[in-house]
Every structure is written in structure tokens, then in C-alpha cells.
Amino acid sequence: MRESIELVEETRERRLKEEFRHLSLEEREELLKKYHPDYKEGTKRPLKIGPNKGMIAPHEVIDLLEAHPLIKPEQIDLSQVDYETDILIIGGGGAGMTAALWAVYSGVSPEDILIVTKLRLGDSNSVMSQGGVQAADRPPDSPTRHFLDVIGGGHFANDRQLVRTLTMEAPYMMRWLEELGLMFDKDEEGNMIELWGCGTSCRRMHSCKDYTGMEIVRVLR
Ligand SMILES: Cc1cc2nc3c(=O)[nH]c(=O)nc-3n(C[C@H](O)[C@H](O)[C@H](O)COP(=O)(O)OP(=O)(O)OC[C@H]3O[C@@H](n4cnc5c(N)ncnc54)[C@H](O)[C@@H]3O)c2cc1C
């Protein structure tokens, strides 16, 4: 580590003056094929089994999906019911916890809801997300504009109904999270600070420094 720091310091002056020319499309392609795991030849293969049969993925992922399960079927006794529940939620990330809370709001008793999750409640991608959440909650932005950004960003392949729900309900969900105690970044006057997100035509990303997901999971948990 110390050696690397010394190398960076020794070469800083030279590197600051260095200029890099733009690569041509062919040169970029060549570079990607040489170094990028998504482009290198021989790094992927089709999946042989399951509902995603035929899907191309890196060898490491396919190896996992095609591996024999650690649990042997004969070790599981399905004639014995261990738990009974009205609502079973699989996964304890942001979506799972939100679903559980909304089930309670709609009148389901918490005793009738069971969350099963791989690790501890909240151990998820949700807790690791950093940048922020998009919601069009301030003019001149609008949920319709947000809808168009998402559809365009998805090359028109998105499920429109899903995008509609996501974009139309996002402002409400921001308010809901705030009511739960989520501390969004705000300016001195108490207005939400909204940042640029990738592929958007408006600043509409709401964040909590660089630990937005951790803050969301804190209030949901
Ligand atoms: C480092 C990082 C940064 C990110 N930054 C952003 C960002 O800035 N903005 C943004 O919008 N998105 C971001 N994302 C993406 C975002 O975090 C996810 O899209 C979102 O959190 C998904 O939520 P979820 O509840 O559907 O899934 P998850 O949060 O992944 O929850 C899934 C849950 O299911 C459990 N589970 C999985 N398999 C099983 C099983 N077989 N049985 C039981 N339980 C299981 C998991 O343990 C987990 O608890 C980021 C993701 C990562 C990893």
C-alpha cells in the first residue's frame, strides 16, 4: 500500500500534464474485448436448466445455478406444517418490509404476516444502495416527465403499467418515508435537495448523503 502511495505521489506531476486522445469506436471495442469481463470471449455460456434456460451469463453465475443444492430433498418433510400464515413475504429488503407495513395499514394483523428472508431482516441490496431515490415532487418536474425519462431510459422495453405506478406514486412514497422519520438531505430553508440521477431530464434524486439505503432500511426496520 505504502509503495502504491509513493508511486502515485512520484508520478503526480507528470500525470497531471498528461492528455488522453479520444479513442475511435474500433479502438474502444478492442479495449473492451481485451479487458472487460462482459466483452471478453469465452467468459459466458448458456444456462442448461430452469425457467431461465438458455440465458447467457458468466461462467461463475451459471456454475452456481447449475450446482446441486446443498439441501437434500429427502431431508425435507413436507407432510409436517411448521408455520401457517395468511400473508407470506419472501425477502426482507426494502420491498419486503414495505409490503409488510402496507399489509398492516390495510388491516391485516401483524401476527398473520410472516417474512422469510435469507439473512437478518434488512440485510439486502436496499441497505447498500447509496445514491438516492427518484421522485418528481416539485414543479416544473412532474410524474409524467419522470415516466417519459424512465421509458426512454429503458429503450421502450419497460412494463408501462409498472413504470406508471412507480413514477406516479413516488412523490407520495417520499412523504411516507419522511413521516416514518427518514432524514432526507435538505437546504437551510428545509427544502429537499434534489440531485441529478443517470438518464434524467430533471434533478429529482432524493438522498441522505451517500447512505440513502441504510437510512431507508433504518426507518422501515
Ligand atoms: C451498492 C448498491 C447501490 C445501489 N444504489 C442505488 C441507488 O442509488 N438508487 C436506487 O434506486 N437503487 C440503487 N441500488 C439498487 C437498489 O438497492 C435495489 O434495486 C433495491 O434495493 C431492491 O429492493 P428489493 O427489496 O426488491 O430487494 P433487496 O433489497 O435485494 O431485498 C431482497 C431480500 O430478499 C432476500 N432473499 C433473496 N433470496 C432469497 C431467498 N431465496 N429466500 C429468502 N430470502 C431471499 C435477501 O436476503 C434480501 O433481504 C443499489 C444497489 C446496490 C447493491
Coordinates of C-alpha atoms and ligand atoms in Angstrom, one line a residue:
M1 CA 0.0 0.0 0.0
R2 CA 2.8 2.4 1.0
E3 CA 4.6 1.6 -2.2
S4 CA 1.5 2.4 -4.3
I5 CA 1.0 5.7 -2.5
E6 CA 4.7 6.6 -3.2
L7 CA 4.2 5.7 -6.8
V8 CA 1.1 7.9 -7.1
E9 CA 3.0 10.8 -5.4
E10 CA 6.1 10.4 -7.6
T11 CA 4.2 10.4 -10.8
R12 CA 1.5 13.0 -9.9
E13 CA 3.2 16.0 -11.7
R14 CA 3.7 14.0 -14.9
R15 CA 0.2 12.6 -14.9
L16 CA -1.4 16.0 -14.3
K17 CA 0.0 17.2 -17.6
E18 CA -0.9 14.0 -19.5
E19 CA -3.6 14.3 -22.1
F20 CA -5.5 11.3 -23.5
R21 CA -6.8 11.3 -27.0
H22 CA -10.4 10.1 -27.7
L23 CA -10.5 6.5 -28.9
S24 CA -12.2 5.5 -32.1
L25 CA -15.1 3.1 -31.9
E26 CA -13.0 0.3 -33.1
E27 CA -10.3 1.0 -30.5
R28 CA -12.9 1.1 -27.7
E29 CA -14.3 -2.2 -28.9
E30 CA -10.8 -3.7 -28.9
L31 CA -10.1 -2.5 -25.4
L32 CA -13.4 -3.8 -24.1
K33 CA -12.8 -7.2 -25.6
K34 CA -9.4 -7.4 -24.1
Y35 CA -10.2 -6.4 -20.5
H36 CA -13.9 -6.1 -19.8
P37 CA -15.5 -9.3 -18.4
D38 CA -18.8 -8.6 -20.3
Y39 CA -17.0 -8.4 -23.6
K40 CA -14.1 -10.9 -23.3
E41 CA -14.8 -14.0 -25.4
G42 CA -15.2 -17.3 -23.6
T43 CA -16.4 -15.8 -20.2
K44 CA -20.0 -16.7 -20.6
R45 CA -22.2 -19.7 -21.6
P46 CA -26.0 -20.5 -21.8
L47 CA -27.8 -21.9 -18.7
K48 CA -28.9 -25.5 -19.2
I49 CA -31.7 -25.8 -16.7
G50 CA -34.7 -24.0 -15.0
P51 CA -37.1 -21.3 -16.1
N52 CA -34.2 -19.1 -17.4
K53 CA -32.8 -22.0 -19.6
G54 CA -30.9 -20.5 -22.5
M55 CA -30.0 -17.3 -20.7
I56 CA -26.4 -16.3 -21.3
A57 CA -24.4 -15.4 -18.1
P58 CA -20.8 -15.5 -16.8
H59 CA -19.5 -19.0 -16.0
E60 CA -19.4 -18.2 -12.3
V61 CA -23.1 -17.4 -12.2
I62 CA -24.0 -20.5 -14.3
D63 CA -21.8 -22.7 -12.1
L64 CA -23.9 -21.6 -9.1
L65 CA -27.2 -22.0 -10.8
E66 CA -26.4 -25.4 -12.2
A67 CA -24.8 -26.7 -9.0
H68 CA -26.6 -29.4 -6.9
P69 CA -28.5 -27.8 -3.9
L70 CA -26.8 -28.1 -0.5
I71 CA -30.1 -29.3 0.9
K72 CA -31.1 -32.9 0.0
P73 CA -34.9 -33.2 -0.9
E74 CA -35.2 -36.3 1.4
Q75 CA -34.2 -34.2 4.4
I76 CA -37.3 -32.0 4.0
D77 CA -40.6 -33.4 5.4
L78 CA -43.4 -31.6 3.6
S79 CA -46.1 -33.6 5.4
Q80 CA -45.3 -31.6 8.5
V81 CA -46.6 -27.9 8.6
D82 CA -44.3 -25.8 10.7
Y83 CA -45.9 -22.4 10.2
E84 CA -49.2 -21.2 8.9
T85 CA -49.8 -17.6 7.8
D86 CA -52.2 -15.5 5.8
I87 CA -49.5 -13.4 4.1
L88 CA -46.1 -14.8 3.3
I89 CA -43.5 -12.3 2.2
I90 CA -40.2 -13.7 0.8
G91 CA -37.3 -11.3 1.2
G92 CA -36.6 -8.8 4.0
G93 CA -35.2 -5.9 1.9
G94 CA -37.0 -2.6 1.1
A95 CA -39.8 -4.1 -0.9
G96 CA -40.5 -6.9 1.6
M97 CA -40.6 -4.6 4.6
T98 CA -42.7 -2.1 2.8
A99 CA -45.2 -4.8 1.8
A100 CA -45.4 -6.0 5.4
L101 CA -46.1 -2.4 6.7
W102 CA -48.7 -1.8 4.0
A103 CA -50.4 -5.1 4.8
V104 CA -50.7 -3.9 8.4
Y105 CA -52.1 -0.5 7.3
S106 CA -54.7 -2.3 5.2
G107 CA -56.0 -4.0 8.4
V108 CA -54.0 -7.3 8.4
S109 CA -52.9 -8.2 11.9
P110 CA -49.0 -8.5 12.2
E111 CA -49.5 -12.0 13.6
D112 CA -50.9 -13.0 10.3
I113 CA -47.9 -11.9 8.3
L114 CA -44.6 -13.9 8.0
I115 CA -41.5 -12.6 6.4
V116 CA -38.9 -15.2 5.5
T117 CA -35.5 -13.9 4.5
K118 CA -32.1 -15.3 3.8
L119 CA -30.1 -13.4 6.4
R120 CA -31.2 -10.9 9.0
L121 CA -34.1 -8.6 8.4
G122 CA -32.8 -5.7 6.3
D123 CA -29.6 -7.5 5.1
S124 CA -30.2 -6.7 1.4
N125 CA -29.3 -4.7 -1.6
S126 CA -31.6 -2.0 -0.2
V127 CA -29.4 -1.3 2.8
M128 CA -26.3 -1.0 0.5
S129 CA -27.9 1.5 -2.0
Q130 CA -26.2 4.9 -1.8
G131 CA -27.2 7.5 -4.4
G132 CA -30.8 8.1 -3.8
V133 CA -34.4 7.7 -4.9
Q134 CA -36.1 9.4 -7.8
A135 CA -39.4 11.2 -7.3
A136 CA -40.9 14.0 -9.3
D137 CA -42.3 16.1 -6.5
R138 CA -41.5 19.6 -7.5
P139 CA -42.6 21.7 -10.5
P140 CA -41.5 22.1 -13.3
D141 CA -40.9 18.4 -12.9
S142 CA -43.8 16.1 -13.0
P143 CA -44.6 12.4 -12.7
T144 CA -45.4 12.4 -16.4
R145 CA -41.9 13.7 -17.2
H146 CA -40.4 11.1 -14.9
F147 CA -42.5 8.4 -16.7
L148 CA -41.1 9.5 -20.1
D149 CA -37.5 9.6 -18.7
V150 CA -37.9 6.0 -17.4
I151 CA -39.5 4.7 -20.6
G152 CA -36.8 6.4 -22.8
G153 CA -34.0 5.2 -20.4
G154 CA -35.4 1.7 -20.7
H155 CA -35.3 1.8 -24.5
F156 CA -39.1 1.5 -24.6
A157 CA -38.9 -2.1 -23.2
N158 CA -40.3 -1.4 -19.7
D159 CA -43.5 -2.7 -18.4
R160 CA -45.5 0.6 -18.8
Q161 CA -48.0 -0.2 -16.0
L162 CA -45.2 -0.8 -13.6
V163 CA -43.4 2.4 -14.6
R164 CA -46.7 4.3 -14.3
T165 CA -47.2 3.1 -10.7
L166 CA -43.5 3.8 -9.8
T167 CA -43.5 7.3 -11.2
M168 CA -47.0 8.4 -10.1
E169 CA -46.6 7.1 -6.6
A170 CA -43.0 8.1 -6.0
P171 CA -43.8 11.6 -4.5
Y172 CA -46.3 10.0 -2.1
M173 CA -43.7 7.4 -1.0
M174 CA -41.2 10.2 -0.3
R175 CA -43.7 11.8 2.0
W176 CA -44.5 8.5 3.6
L177 CA -40.8 7.7 4.3
E178 CA -40.4 11.1 5.7
E179 CA -43.3 10.6 8.1
L180 CA -41.6 7.4 9.2
G181 CA -38.6 9.6 10.3
L182 CA -36.3 9.4 7.3
M183 CA -33.9 12.3 7.2
F184 CA -33.5 13.4 3.6
D185 CA -30.9 16.0 2.7
K186 CA -32.4 19.5 2.9
D187 CA -31.3 23.0 2.3
E188 CA -31.3 25.7 5.1
E189 CA -34.9 26.5 4.3
G190 CA -36.0 22.9 4.7
N191 CA -36.5 22.2 1.0
M192 CA -35.4 18.8 -0.3
I193 CA -32.1 18.9 -2.0
E194 CA -32.7 17.2 -5.4
L195 CA -29.7 15.8 -7.3
W196 CA -29.2 14.7 -10.9
G197 CA -29.7 11.0 -11.5
C198 CA -28.5 9.0 -14.5
G199 CA -30.5 9.5 -17.7
T200 CA -33.0 12.0 -16.2
S201 CA -34.1 15.4 -17.6
C202 CA -34.6 16.9 -14.2
R203 CA -33.0 16.9 -10.7
R204 CA -35.2 14.6 -8.8
M205 CA -33.0 12.3 -6.8
H206 CA -33.7 12.5 -3.0
S207 CA -30.8 11.3 -0.9
C208 CA -29.4 11.0 2.6
K209 CA -25.7 11.8 1.9
D210 CA -24.3 8.6 0.4
Y211 CA -26.1 6.2 2.7
T212 CA -29.7 6.6 1.5
G213 CA -30.5 2.9 1.5
M214 CA -29.2 2.5 5.1
E215 CA -31.5 5.3 6.2
I216 CA -34.5 3.8 4.3
V217 CA -33.9 0.5 6.0
R218 CA -33.4 2.1 9.4
V219 CA -36.9 3.6 9.3
L220 CA -38.5 0.5 7.7
R221 CA -36.9 -1.9 10.2
Ligands
LIG1 C1 -24.3 -0.9 -3.9 C2 -25.6 -0.6 -4.4 C3 -26.0 0.7 -4.7 C4 -27.3 0.9 -5.2 N1 -27.7 2.3 -5.4 C5 -28.9 2.6 -5.7 C6 -29.4 3.9 -5.8 O1 -28.6 4.8 -5.6 N2 -30.6 4.1 -6.2 C7 -31.5 3.1 -6.5 O2 -32.7 3.4 -6.8 N3 -31.1 1.8 -6.4 C8 -29.8 1.5 -6.1 N4 -29.5 0.2 -5.9 C9 -30.4 -0.8 -6.3 C10 -31.4 -1.0 -5.1 O3 -30.7 -1.1 -3.9 C11 -32.3 -2.2 -5.4 O4 -32.9 -2.2 -6.6 C12 -33.4 -2.3 -4.3 O5 -32.9 -2.2 -3.0 C13 -34.1 -3.7 -4.5 O6 -35.0 -3.8 -3.3 P1 -35.7 -5.2 -3.0 O7 -36.3 -5.1 -1.7 O8 -36.5 -5.6 -4.2 O9 -34.5 -6.2 -3.0 P2 -33.3 -6.4 -1.9 O10 -33.1 -5.2 -1.1 O11 -32.2 -7.1 -2.6 O12 -34.0 -7.5 -0.9 C14 -34.2 -8.8 -1.3 C15 -34.3 -9.6 0.0 O13 -34.6 -11.0 -0.3 C16 -33.7 -11.9 0.4 N5 -33.6 -13.1 -0.4 C17 -33.0 -13.3 -1.6 N6 -33.2 -14.5 -2.0 C18 -33.9 -15.2 -1.0 C19 -34.4 -16.5 -0.9 N7 -34.2 -17.4 -1.8 N8 -35.1 -16.8 0.2 C20 -35.4 -15.8 1.2 N9 -34.9 -14.6 1.1 C21 -34.2 -14.2 0.0 C22 -32.4 -11.1 0.5 O14 -31.7 -11.6 1.6 C23 -33.0 -9.7 0.8 O15 -33.2 -9.5 2.2 C24 -28.2 -0.1 -5.5 C25 -27.8 -1.4 -5.2 C26 -26.6 -1.7 -4.7 C27 -26.2 -3.1 -4.4

